């Protein structure tokens, strides 16, 4: 019915906007016989005169219902699977070394001072990039609460693990230092007009 009304309407107006479509739908719905409305409300158990108890109605339509299990495949995921990718790529020995190193930082630092100093972060760089240090802090907290994050789940293969990478201190210092004056001078020099 709606398509027929749209075809009729299209001859009168060349461009149909959203309001025109709503008006056509309203006109089409006015032409639907009342028996169709009653039948559709009975099918979904919303007609007040024919309403059944919910459990009875569910038993009646049990064959037509696709439950959540139909779309869900069970997984055997552990907390290890929720850890960041750099943590999963480390082998078990490297994970233990990382946590032991952070524990040694805690033992050496005075109460009230931060464990995450520049020197300590330099030592942790062999386990992850500087961008992942905040995630490493979270991994440390999780590892202290639940030891299952040290062990690879059955879904992780041995070929995916790696030993900690070695990064030079020079690379770290290059990343950490910020010399705004030099950078801005280089930028201005590149933008300088060749005529001047």
CSV table of C-alpha atoms in Angstrom, one decimal:
chain,number,residue,atom,x,y,z
A,1,UNK,CA,0.0,0.0,0.0
A,2,UNK,CA,2.8,2.4,0.9
A,3,UNK,CA,4.6,1.8,-2.4
A,4,UNK,CA,1.4,2.4,-4.4
A,5,UNK,CA,0.8,5.7,-2.5
A,6,UNK,CA,4.4,6.8,-3.0
A,7,UNK,CA,4.1,6.2,-6.8
A,8,UNK,CA,0.9,8.3,-6.9
A,9,UNK,CA,2.5,11.0,-4.8
A,10,UNK,CA,5.7,11.0,-6.9
A,11,UNK,CA,3.8,12.3,-10.0
A,12,UNK,CA,2.6,15.3,-8.1
A,13,UNK,CA,5.9,16.3,-6.4
A,14,UNK,CA,9.2,15.4,-7.9
A,15,UNK,CA,11.3,15.7,-4.8
A,16,UNK,CA,10.1,13.8,-1.7
A,17,UNK,CA,11.4,14.7,1.7
A,18,UNK,CA,11.1,12.9,5.0
A,19,UNK,CA,7.9,14.7,6.0
A,20,UNK,CA,6.3,13.6,2.7
A,21,UNK,CA,7.3,10.0,3.4
A,22,UNK,CA,5.8,10.2,7.0
A,23,UNK,CA,2.5,11.6,5.5
A,24,UNK,CA,2.3,8.8,3.0
A,25,UNK,CA,2.9,6.2,5.8
A,26,UNK,CA,0.2,7.8,7.9
A,27,UNK,CA,-2.2,7.6,4.9
A,28,UNK,CA,-1.3,4.0,4.3
A,29,UNK,CA,-1.8,3.1,7.9
A,30,UNK,CA,-5.3,4.7,7.8
A,31,UNK,CA,-6.2,2.2,5.1
A,32,UNK,CA,-5.2,-0.9,7.0
A,33,UNK,CA,-8.3,-2.8,8.0
A,34,UNK,CA,-8.9,-3.1,11.8
A,35,UNK,CA,-8.7,-7.0,11.6
A,36,UNK,CA,-5.0,-6.7,10.6
A,37,UNK,CA,-4.3,-4.6,13.7
A,38,UNK,CA,-6.2,-7.0,16.0
A,39,UNK,CA,-4.4,-10.0,14.4
A,40,UNK,CA,-0.9,-8.5,14.8
A,41,UNK,CA,-1.6,-7.5,18.4
A,42,UNK,CA,-2.7,-11.1,19.2
A,43,UNK,CA,0.5,-12.5,17.7
A,44,UNK,CA,2.7,-10.5,20.0
A,45,UNK,CA,0.4,-10.9,23.1
A,46,UNK,CA,-0.5,-7.3,23.4
A,47,UNK,CA,-4.3,-7.4,22.7
A,48,UNK,CA,-5.9,-6.7,26.1
A,49,UNK,CA,-8.9,-9.0,25.5
A,50,UNK,CA,-6.7,-12.0,24.4
A,51,UNK,CA,-3.7,-11.5,26.7
A,52,UNK,CA,-2.1,-14.7,28.2
A,53,UNK,CA,0.2,-15.1,31.1
A,54,UNK,CA,3.8,-14.4,30.0
A,55,UNK,CA,5.2,-17.8,30.8
A,56,UNK,CA,2.3,-19.5,29.0
A,57,UNK,CA,2.9,-17.3,26.0
A,58,UNK,CA,6.6,-18.1,26.0
A,59,UNK,CA,5.9,-21.8,26.0
A,60,UNK,CA,3.6,-21.4,23.1
A,61,UNK,CA,6.2,-19.5,21.0
A,62,UNK,CA,9.2,-21.4,22.2
A,63,UNK,CA,9.9,-22.8,18.7
A,64,UNK,CA,10.1,-19.4,17.2
A,65,UNK,CA,12.5,-17.8,19.7
A,66,UNK,CA,16.2,-17.6,19.1
A,67,UNK,CA,17.8,-17.1,22.5
A,68,UNK,CA,21.1,-15.4,23.2
A,69,UNK,CA,22.9,-18.8,23.2
A,70,UNK,CA,22.1,-19.1,19.5
A,71,UNK,CA,24.3,-16.1,18.7
A,72,UNK,CA,26.9,-16.6,21.4
A,73,UNK,CA,29.8,-19.0,21.3
A,74,UNK,CA,31.3,-19.7,24.7
A,75,UNK,CA,34.9,-18.7,25.2
A,76,UNK,CA,37.4,-19.9,27.7
A,77,UNK,CA,39.0,-16.5,28.3
A,78,UNK,CA,41.1,-15.7,31.3
A,79,UNK,CA,42.3,-12.5,32.8
A,80,UNK,CA,45.5,-13.0,30.8
A,81,UNK,CA,43.5,-12.4,27.6
A,82,UNK,CA,42.5,-9.0,28.9
A,83,UNK,CA,46.1,-7.9,29.4
A,84,UNK,CA,47.7,-5.5,26.9
A,85,UNK,CA,49.4,-6.9,23.8
A,86,UNK,CA,52.9,-6.0,24.9
A,87,UNK,CA,52.3,-8.0,28.1
A,88,UNK,CA,51.1,-11.0,26.2
A,89,UNK,CA,54.1,-10.9,23.9
A,90,UNK,CA,56.5,-11.2,26.8
A,91,UNK,CA,57.4,-14.7,27.9
A,92,UNK,CA,56.6,-15.8,31.4
A,93,UNK,CA,60.1,-15.3,32.7
A,94,UNK,CA,60.2,-11.7,31.4
A,95,UNK,CA,56.8,-11.0,33.1
A,96,UNK,CA,58.2,-12.2,36.4
A,97,UNK,CA,61.4,-10.2,35.9
A,98,UNK,CA,59.4,-7.0,35.2
A,99,UNK,CA,57.2,-7.4,38.4
A,100,UNK,CA,60.3,-8.2,40.5
A,101,UNK,CA,62.1,-5.1,39.2
A,102,UNK,CA,59.1,-2.9,40.1
A,103,UNK,CA,59.0,-4.6,43.5
A,104,UNK,CA,62.7,-3.7,44.0
A,105,UNK,CA,61.8,-0.1,43.1
A,106,UNK,CA,59.2,-0.1,45.9
A,107,UNK,CA,61.8,-1.5,48.4
A,108,UNK,CA,64.3,1.2,47.5
A,109,UNK,CA,62.1,4.3,47.4
A,110,UNK,CA,61.4,6.3,50.5
A,111,UNK,CA,57.8,6.4,51.8
A,112,UNK,CA,55.7,9.1,50.0
A,113,UNK,CA,58.0,9.3,47.0
A,114,UNK,CA,57.2,8.1,43.5
A,115,UNK,CA,58.5,4.8,42.2
A,116,UNK,CA,58.2,5.9,38.6
A,117,UNK,CA,61.3,8.0,38.4
A,118,UNK,CA,63.2,8.6,35.2
A,119,UNK,CA,65.9,6.1,36.2
A,120,UNK,CA,63.3,3.4,37.0
A,121,UNK,CA,61.4,4.0,33.8
A,122,UNK,CA,64.7,3.7,31.8
A,123,UNK,CA,65.1,0.2,33.4
A,124,UNK,CA,61.6,-0.8,32.5
A,125,UNK,CA,62.0,0.3,28.8
A,126,UNK,CA,63.3,-3.2,27.9
A,127,UNK,CA,59.8,-4.6,28.7
A,128,UNK,CA,57.7,-2.1,26.8
A,129,UNK,CA,57.7,1.2,25.0
A,130,UNK,CA,57.4,4.5,26.8
A,131,UNK,CA,53.9,4.9,25.4
A,132,UNK,CA,52.9,1.8,27.4
A,133,UNK,CA,54.2,2.7,30.8
A,134,UNK,CA,50.8,3.6,32.2
A,135,UNK,CA,49.5,0.2,31.0
A,136,UNK,CA,52.6,-1.4,32.6
A,137,UNK,CA,51.6,0.2,35.9
A,138,UNK,CA,48.1,-1.3,35.5
A,139,UNK,CA,49.7,-4.7,34.7
A,140,UNK,CA,51.7,-4.5,37.9
A,141,UNK,CA,48.6,-3.8,40.0
A,142,UNK,CA,46.7,-6.7,38.3
A,143,UNK,CA,49.7,-9.1,38.7
A,144,UNK,CA,49.9,-8.3,42.4
A,145,UNK,CA,46.2,-9.1,42.9
A,146,UNK,CA,46.0,-12.1,40.5
A,147,UNK,CA,48.9,-14.4,39.6
A,148,UNK,CA,47.0,-15.9,36.6
A,149,UNK,CA,48.2,-13.0,34.4
A,150,UNK,CA,51.8,-14.5,34.4
A,151,UNK,CA,50.7,-17.7,32.7
A,152,UNK,CA,49.7,-17.8,29.1
A,153,UNK,CA,46.2,-19.0,28.4
A,154,UNK,CA,45.6,-22.0,26.2
A,155,UNK,CA,44.6,-19.6,23.3
A,156,UNK,CA,48.1,-18.1,23.1
A,157,UNK,CA,50.7,-20.0,21.2
A,158,UNK,CA,54.4,-20.1,22.1
A,159,UNK,CA,55.4,-18.4,18.8
A,160,UNK,CA,53.5,-15.3,19.9
A,161,UNK,CA,55.7,-14.7,22.9
A,162,UNK,CA,58.9,-12.8,22.8
A,163,UNK,CA,61.8,-11.9,25.1
A,164,UNK,CA,62.1,-8.4,26.3
A,165,UNK,CA,63.6,-6.0,23.8
A,166,UNK,CA,66.7,-4.0,24.5
A,167,UNK,CA,66.5,-0.3,23.9
A,168,UNK,CA,69.4,2.1,24.3
A,169,UNK,CA,69.4,4.8,26.8
A,170,UNK,CA,70.3,7.3,24.1
A,171,UNK,CA,67.0,6.5,22.3
A,172,UNK,CA,65.1,7.0,25.6
A,173,UNK,CA,66.8,10.3,26.3
A,174,UNK,CA,66.1,11.5,22.7
A,175,UNK,CA,62.4,10.8,23.3
A,176,UNK,CA,62.3,12.3,26.8
A,177,UNK,CA,64.1,15.6,26.1
A,178,UNK,CA,62.1,18.6,24.8
A,179,UNK,CA,63.8,21.5,23.3
A,180,UNK,CA,61.1,23.8,22.2
A,181,UNK,CA,63.4,26.7,21.1
A,182,UNK,CA,65.3,24.5,18.6
A,183,UNK,CA,62.1,23.0,17.3
A,184,UNK,CA,60.5,26.3,16.7
A,185,UNK,CA,63.6,27.7,15.1
A,186,UNK,CA,63.7,24.8,12.7
A,187,UNK,CA,60.0,25.3,11.9
A,188,UNK,CA,60.5,29.0,11.2
A,189,UNK,CA,63.5,28.3,9.0
A,190,UNK,CA,61.5,25.9,6.9
A,191,UNK,CA,58.7,28.4,6.6
A,192,UNK,CA,61.0,31.3,5.8
A,193,UNK,CA,60.3,33.0,2.5
A,194,UNK,CA,63.1,32.5,0.0
A,195,UNK,CA,62.8,36.1,-1.3
A,196,UNK,CA,63.6,37.7,2.1
